[in-house]
Short mmCIF file of N, CA, C and O in Angstrom, two decimals:
data_model
loop_
_atom_site.label_atom_id
_atom_site.label_comp_id
_atom_site.label_asym_id
_atom_site.label_seq_id
_atom_site.Cartn_x
_atom_site.Cartn_y
_atom_site.Cartn_z
N ALA V 149 91.40 146.20 69.79
CA ALA V 149 91.47 144.77 70.04
C ALA V 149 91.43 144.51 71.55
O ALA V 149 91.96 145.31 72.33
N ILE V 150 90.86 143.40 71.94
CA ILE V 150 90.80 143.03 73.35
C ILE V 150 92.17 142.51 73.77
O ILE V 150 92.77 141.67 73.11
N VAL V 151 92.66 143.04 74.91
CA VAL V 151 93.97 142.61 75.41
C VAL V 151 93.88 141.81 76.70
O VAL V 151 94.82 141.09 77.04
N SER V 152 92.76 141.93 77.42
CA SER V 152 92.66 141.14 78.65
C SER V 152 91.21 140.89 79.05
O SER V 152 90.32 141.66 78.72
N TYR V 153 91.05 139.79 79.76
CA TYR V 153 89.78 139.39 80.34
C TYR V 153 90.02 139.18 81.83
O TYR V 153 91.07 138.66 82.23
N LEU V 154 89.06 139.56 82.66
CA LEU V 154 89.18 139.29 84.09
C LEU V 154 87.82 138.91 84.64
O LEU V 154 86.88 139.71 84.67
N TRP V 155 87.71 137.64 85.06
CA TRP V 155 86.50 137.15 85.70
C TRP V 155 86.67 137.25 87.21
O TRP V 155 87.71 136.90 87.75
N THR V 156 85.65 137.73 87.90
CA THR V 156 85.62 137.75 89.36
C THR V 156 84.23 137.30 89.81
O THR V 156 83.32 137.16 88.98
N THR V 157 84.09 137.10 91.10
CA THR V 157 82.78 136.70 91.64
C THR V 157 82.45 137.56 92.85
O THR V 157 83.33 138.11 93.51
N ASP V 158 81.17 137.68 93.13
CA ASP V 158 80.69 138.37 94.32
C ASP V 158 79.62 137.51 94.96
O ASP V 158 78.58 137.28 94.33
N PRO V 159 79.82 136.98 96.14
CA PRO V 159 80.98 137.14 96.98
C PRO V 159 82.19 136.44 96.37
O PRO V 159 82.07 135.51 95.58
N SER V 160 83.36 136.90 96.78
CA SER V 160 84.62 136.37 96.26
C SER V 160 84.75 134.89 96.60
O SER V 160 84.37 134.45 97.68
N THR V 161 85.26 134.12 95.64
CA THR V 161 85.45 132.68 95.85
C THR V 161 86.94 132.36 95.83
O THR V 161 87.73 133.08 95.25
N SER V 162 87.28 131.28 96.44
CA SER V 162 88.68 130.84 96.47
C SER V 162 88.76 129.46 95.83
O SER V 162 88.16 128.51 96.32
N GLY V 163 89.46 129.35 94.71
CA GLY V 163 89.63 128.06 94.06
C GLY V 163 88.43 127.59 93.26
O GLY V 163 88.43 126.48 92.75
N GLN V 164 87.40 128.41 93.14
CA GLN V 164 86.21 127.99 92.41
C GLN V 164 86.14 128.60 91.02
O GLN V 164 85.27 128.27 90.25
N LEU V 165 87.06 129.49 90.70
CA LEU V 165 87.08 130.16 89.41
C LEU V 165 88.33 129.70 88.66
O LEU V 165 89.45 129.98 89.08
N ILE V 166 88.13 128.98 87.56
CA ILE V 166 89.23 128.41 86.79
C ILE V 166 89.36 129.19 85.48
O ILE V 166 88.36 129.47 84.83
N ASP V 167 90.60 129.53 85.09
CA ASP V 167 90.89 130.32 83.89
C ASP V 167 90.28 131.71 83.97
O ASP V 167 89.67 132.20 83.02
N ALA V 168 90.48 132.39 85.09
CA ALA V 168 89.87 133.70 85.33
C ALA V 168 90.39 134.78 84.39
O ALA V 168 89.79 135.83 84.29
N ASN V 169 91.50 134.54 83.69
CA ASN V 169 92.06 135.52 82.76
C ASN V 169 91.85 135.14 81.30
O ASN V 169 92.56 135.61 80.42
N GLN V 170 90.88 134.27 81.05
CA GLN V 170 90.57 133.81 79.70
C GLN V 170 89.19 134.32 79.28
O GLN V 170 88.39 134.73 80.12
N ALA V 171 88.90 134.25 77.99
CA ALA V 171 87.59 134.68 77.50
C ALA V 171 86.47 133.81 78.07
O ALA V 171 85.38 134.28 78.36
N ILE V 172 86.77 132.53 78.26
CA ILE V 172 85.79 131.60 78.84
C ILE V 172 86.40 131.02 80.11
O ILE V 172 87.49 130.45 80.08
N ALA V 173 85.71 131.18 81.22
CA ALA V 173 86.17 130.68 82.50
C ALA V 173 85.20 129.62 83.01
O ALA V 173 84.05 129.54 82.55
N THR V 174 85.66 128.82 83.95
CA THR V 174 84.82 127.81 84.58
C THR V 174 84.62 128.21 86.03
O THR V 174 85.57 128.53 86.74
N LEU V 175 83.36 128.20 86.48
CA LEU V 175 83.03 128.55 87.85
C LEU V 175 82.33 127.38 88.50
O LEU V 175 81.32 126.89 88.00
N VAL V 176 82.90 126.90 89.61
CA VAL V 176 82.26 125.86 90.40
C VAL V 176 81.34 126.57 91.38
O VAL V 176 81.79 127.28 92.27
N ILE V 177 80.05 126.41 91.17
CA ILE V 177 79.06 127.18 91.92
C ILE V 177 78.72 126.46 93.23
O ILE V 177 78.39 125.28 93.22
N PRO V 178 78.79 127.17 94.34
CA PRO V 178 78.38 126.56 95.60
C PRO V 178 76.88 126.28 95.58
O PRO V 178 76.11 127.07 95.06
N SER V 179 76.47 125.16 96.16
CA SER V 179 75.06 124.79 96.10
C SER V 179 74.21 125.50 97.14
O SER V 179 73.00 125.47 97.07
N PHE V 180 74.84 126.15 98.10
CA PHE V 180 74.08 126.72 99.21
C PHE V 180 73.83 128.21 99.11
O PHE V 180 73.20 128.78 99.98
N ARG V 181 74.33 128.86 98.07
CA ARG V 181 74.09 130.30 97.95
C ARG V 181 74.16 130.72 96.50
O ARG V 181 74.70 130.03 95.65
N SER V 182 73.61 131.87 96.22
CA SER V 182 73.70 132.45 94.89
C SER V 182 75.02 133.20 94.77
O SER V 182 75.62 133.58 95.77
N ILE V 183 75.46 133.41 93.52
CA ILE V 183 76.74 134.06 93.29
C ILE V 183 76.64 134.90 92.02
O ILE V 183 75.89 134.56 91.11
N THR V 184 77.37 136.00 91.97
CA THR V 184 77.39 136.85 90.79
C THR V 184 78.75 136.70 90.11
O THR V 184 79.79 136.83 90.76
N ALA V 185 78.73 136.39 88.81
CA ALA V 185 79.96 136.31 88.01
C ALA V 185 80.10 137.63 87.25
O ALA V 185 79.14 138.12 86.64
N ILE V 186 81.30 138.20 87.30
CA ILE V 186 81.55 139.51 86.69
C ILE V 186 82.72 139.37 85.71
O ILE V 186 83.76 138.82 86.05
N LEU V 187 82.53 139.86 84.49
CA LEU V 187 83.59 139.85 83.47
C LEU V 187 83.96 141.28 83.12
O LEU V 187 83.09 142.08 82.77
N THR V 188 85.25 141.59 83.22
CA THR V 188 85.77 142.89 82.81
C THR V 188 86.71 142.67 81.64
O THR V 188 87.65 141.88 81.74
N ILE V 189 86.43 143.35 80.53
CA ILE V 189 87.24 143.24 79.31
C ILE V 189 87.98 144.56 79.11
O ILE V 189 87.38 145.63 79.26
N THR V 190 89.26 144.48 78.78
CA THR V 190 90.06 145.69 78.52
C THR V 190 90.60 145.62 77.10
O THR V 190 91.08 144.57 76.66
N ASP V 191 90.52 146.75 76.37
CA ASP V 191 91.05 146.78 75.01
C ASP V 191 92.45 147.40 74.98
O ASP V 191 92.98 147.81 76.02
N ASP V 192 93.03 147.46 73.78
CA ASP V 192 94.41 147.93 73.62
C ASP V 192 94.58 149.43 73.86
O ASP V 192 95.69 149.94 73.96
N VAL V 193 93.48 150.18 73.99
CA VAL V 193 93.54 151.60 74.28
C VAL V 193 93.36 151.84 75.79
O VAL V 193 93.56 152.94 76.28
N GLY V 194 93.00 150.80 76.54
CA GLY V 194 92.80 150.92 77.98
C GLY V 194 91.35 151.08 78.40
O GLY V 194 91.05 151.22 79.58
N ARG V 195 90.43 151.04 77.43
CA ARG V 195 89.01 151.13 77.77
C ARG V 195 88.55 149.79 78.33
O ARG V 195 89.03 148.73 77.92
N THR V 196 87.61 149.86 79.27
CA THR V 196 87.08 148.64 79.87
C THR V 196 85.56 148.58 79.71
O THR V 196 84.89 149.61 79.61
N ALA V 197 85.07 147.37 79.71
CA ALA V 197 83.63 147.11 79.72
C ALA V 197 83.40 145.98 80.71
O ALA V 197 84.19 145.04 80.79
N THR V 198 82.33 146.11 81.48
CA THR V 198 82.04 145.12 82.51
C THR V 198 80.60 144.65 82.37
O THR V 198 79.70 145.43 82.09
N GLY V 199 80.43 143.35 82.56
CA GLY V 199 79.09 142.76 82.56
C GLY V 199 79.01 141.75 83.69
O GLY V 199 80.04 141.23 84.15
N SER V 200 77.81 141.49 84.15
CA SER V 200 77.66 140.53 85.24
C SER V 200 76.37 139.74 85.09
O SER V 200 75.44 140.16 84.40
N VAL V 201 76.35 138.60 85.75
CA VAL V 201 75.17 137.75 85.79
C VAL V 201 75.11 137.09 87.16
O VAL V 201 76.13 136.69 87.72
N THR V 202 73.90 137.03 87.75
CA THR V 202 73.73 136.36 89.04
C THR V 202 73.21 134.96 88.79
O THR V 202 72.23 134.76 88.06
N ILE V 203 73.88 133.99 89.38
CA ILE V 203 73.52 132.59 89.24
C ILE V 203 72.93 132.14 90.56
O ILE V 203 73.59 132.21 91.60
N LYS V 204 71.69 131.70 90.53
CA LYS V 204 71.02 131.28 91.76
C LYS V 204 71.23 129.80 91.98
O LYS V 204 71.07 129.01 91.06
N SER V 205 71.56 129.43 93.21
CA SER V 205 71.75 128.03 93.54
C SER V 205 70.39 127.34 93.64
O SER V 205 69.37 127.99 93.87
N ALA V 206 70.40 126.03 93.48
CA ALA V 206 69.15 125.26 93.57
C ALA V 206 68.56 125.38 94.97
O ALA V 206 67.35 125.55 95.13
N LEU V 207 69.39 125.34 95.99
CA LEU V 207 68.91 125.44 97.37
C LEU V 207 68.35 126.83 97.64
O LEU V 207 67.28 126.97 98.21
N ALA V 208 69.06 127.85 97.21
CA ALA V 208 68.59 129.21 97.45
C ALA V 208 67.27 129.46 96.72
O ALA V 208 66.37 130.09 97.25
N ALA V 209 67.15 128.95 95.50
CA ALA V 209 65.93 129.14 94.73
C ALA V 209 64.76 128.38 95.36
O ALA V 209 63.64 128.87 95.40
N ALA V 210 65.02 127.18 95.88
CA ALA V 210 63.96 126.36 96.47
C ALA V 210 63.47 126.93 97.79
O ALA V 210 62.31 126.82 98.13
N THR V 211 64.37 127.56 98.55
CA THR V 211 64.00 128.05 99.87
C THR V 211 63.71 129.53 99.89
O THR V 211 63.19 130.04 100.87
N GLY V 212 64.11 130.23 98.83
CA GLY V 212 63.93 131.68 98.82
C GLY V 212 65.01 132.39 99.61
O GLY V 212 64.90 133.57 99.88
N ALA V 213 66.05 131.67 99.99
CA ALA V 213 67.13 132.27 100.77
C ALA V 213 68.45 131.68 100.31
O ALA V 213 68.49 130.70 99.60
N GLY V 214 69.52 132.28 100.75
CA GLY V 214 70.84 131.79 100.38
C GLY V 214 71.43 130.85 101.40
O GLY V 214 72.55 130.43 101.27
N GLY V 215 70.70 130.49 102.41
CA GLY V 215 71.24 129.62 103.44
C GLY V 215 70.22 128.59 103.86
O GLY V 215 69.36 128.20 103.08
N PHE V 216 70.33 128.14 105.11
CA PHE V 216 69.41 127.14 105.61
C PHE V 216 68.04 127.75 105.87
O PHE V 216 67.91 128.77 106.49
N ALA V 217 67.03 127.10 105.39
CA ALA V 217 65.66 127.52 105.61
C ALA V 217 65.07 126.68 106.74
O ALA V 217 65.63 125.66 107.11
N PRO V 218 63.93 127.07 107.29
CA PRO V 218 63.32 126.28 108.36
C PRO V 218 63.09 124.81 107.98
O PRO V 218 63.23 123.93 108.81
N LEU V 219 62.76 124.55 106.71
CA LEU V 219 62.57 123.16 106.28
C LEU V 219 63.85 122.36 106.46
O LEU V 219 63.83 121.24 106.96
N TRP V 220 64.98 122.94 106.06
CA TRP V 220 66.26 122.23 106.20
C TRP V 220 66.61 122.04 107.67
O TRP V 220 67.16 121.01 108.05
N LEU V 221 66.30 123.00 108.49
CA LEU V 221 66.56 122.85 109.92
C LEU V 221 65.71 121.73 110.50
O LEU V 221 66.18 120.97 111.35
N ALA V 222 64.48 121.62 110.04
CA ALA V 222 63.61 120.54 110.52
C ALA V 222 64.16 119.18 110.10
O ALA V 222 64.16 118.24 110.90
N VAL V 223 64.62 119.07 108.88
CA VAL V 223 65.22 117.81 108.41
C VAL V 223 66.44 117.45 109.24
O VAL V 223 66.62 116.30 109.65
N LEU V 224 67.28 118.43 109.52
CA LEU V 224 68.46 118.18 110.35
C LEU V 224 68.07 117.77 111.77
O LEU V 224 68.69 116.88 112.36
N ALA V 225 67.04 118.38 112.31
CA ALA V 225 66.58 118.05 113.66
C ALA V 225 66.07 116.61 113.72
O ALA V 225 66.36 115.87 114.67
N VAL V 226 65.30 116.20 112.72
CA VAL V 226 64.79 114.82 112.68
C VAL V 226 65.95 113.83 112.56
O VAL V 226 65.98 112.81 113.25
N ALA V 227 66.92 114.14 111.72
CA ALA V 227 68.08 113.25 111.56
C ALA V 227 68.86 113.14 112.87
O ALA V 227 69.30 112.05 113.26
N LEU V 228 69.03 114.24 113.57
CA LEU V 228 69.73 114.23 114.84
C LEU V 228 68.97 113.42 115.88
O LEU V 228 69.56 112.61 116.60
N ALA V 229 67.66 113.60 115.95
CA ALA V 229 66.84 112.86 116.91
C ALA V 229 66.91 111.36 116.63
O ALA V 229 67.03 110.54 117.55
N TRP V 230 66.88 110.98 115.37
CA TRP V 230 66.96 109.56 115.00
C TRP V 230 68.31 108.98 115.40
O TRP V 230 68.39 107.89 115.95
N GLN V 231 69.38 109.73 115.18
CA GLN V 231 70.72 109.26 115.55
C GLN V 231 70.85 109.11 117.06
O GLN V 231 71.41 108.12 117.54
N LEU V 232 70.33 110.07 117.83
CA LEU V 232 70.38 109.97 119.29
C LEU V 232 69.60 108.75 119.78
O LEU V 232 70.02 108.06 120.71
N ARG V 233 68.45 108.50 119.16
CA ARG V 233 67.64 107.34 119.54
C ARG V 233 68.40 106.05 119.29
O ARG V 233 68.39 105.14 120.12
N ARG V 234 69.09 105.96 118.15
CA ARG V 234 69.89 104.76 117.85
C ARG V 234 71.01 104.57 118.87
O ARG V 234 71.27 103.45 119.31
N GLN V 235 71.66 105.66 119.27
CA GLN V 235 72.75 105.56 120.24
C GLN V 235 72.23 105.12 121.60
O GLN V 235 72.86 104.29 122.26
N ARG V 236 71.08 105.66 122.03
CA ARG V 236 70.50 105.25 123.31
C ARG V 236 70.13 103.77 123.30
O ARG V 236 70.34 103.05 124.27
N ARG V 237 69.55 103.33 122.19
CA ARG V 237 69.18 101.92 122.07
C ARG V 237 70.41 101.02 122.13
O ARG V 237 70.40 99.99 122.81
N ALA V 238 71.48 101.43 121.49
CA ALA V 238 72.72 100.66 121.51
C ALA V 238 73.31 100.63 122.93
O ALA V 238 73.81 99.59 123.38
N LEU V 239 73.23 101.73 123.66
CA LEU V 239 73.73 101.76 125.04
C LEU V 239 72.90 100.86 125.94
O LEU V 239 73.45 100.16 126.81
N ARG V 240 71.57 100.84 125.77
CA ARG V 240 70.70 99.97 126.57
C ARG V 240 71.03 98.51 126.33
O ARG V 240 71.12 97.72 127.26
N CYS V 241 71.22 98.15 125.05
CA CYS V 241 71.54 96.77 124.72
C CYS V 241 72.89 96.37 125.32
O CYS V 241 73.05 95.27 125.81
N ALA V 242 73.85 97.27 125.28
CA ALA V 242 75.17 96.97 125.84
C ALA V 242 75.09 96.82 127.36
O ALA V 242 75.76 95.98 127.93
N ALA V 243 74.25 97.61 128.02
CA ALA V 243 74.11 97.55 129.47
C ALA V 243 73.43 96.25 129.89
O ALA V 243 73.73 95.70 130.95
N LEU V 244 72.50 95.74 129.08
CA LEU V 244 71.81 94.50 129.41
C LEU V 244 72.69 93.28 129.21
O LEU V 244 72.49 92.26 129.85
N ASN V 245 73.66 93.38 128.34
CA ASN V 245 74.55 92.23 128.06
C ASN V 245 75.70 92.27 128.97
O ASN V 245 76.28 92.08 129.72
#
């Protein structure tokens, strides 16, 4: 008979794995990277079995990487340039008044 369940993740998560000692656990997946969920089951004789599955994030799948891709950096650069332009315009208007 099964006596224990243990869910873990790789890389390790903090606060994202709910009910880690139950047969069914809930994992809040980060959107910026892929993660592997690992289940270890132990029976009443002490034997264990382990299985795992890798869950790919939408961002990692879209960019082919687990972090920021050049496209995302370009979007951030455009947003920053637009914000700086707005601030300069506001400073010019304040100086004229």
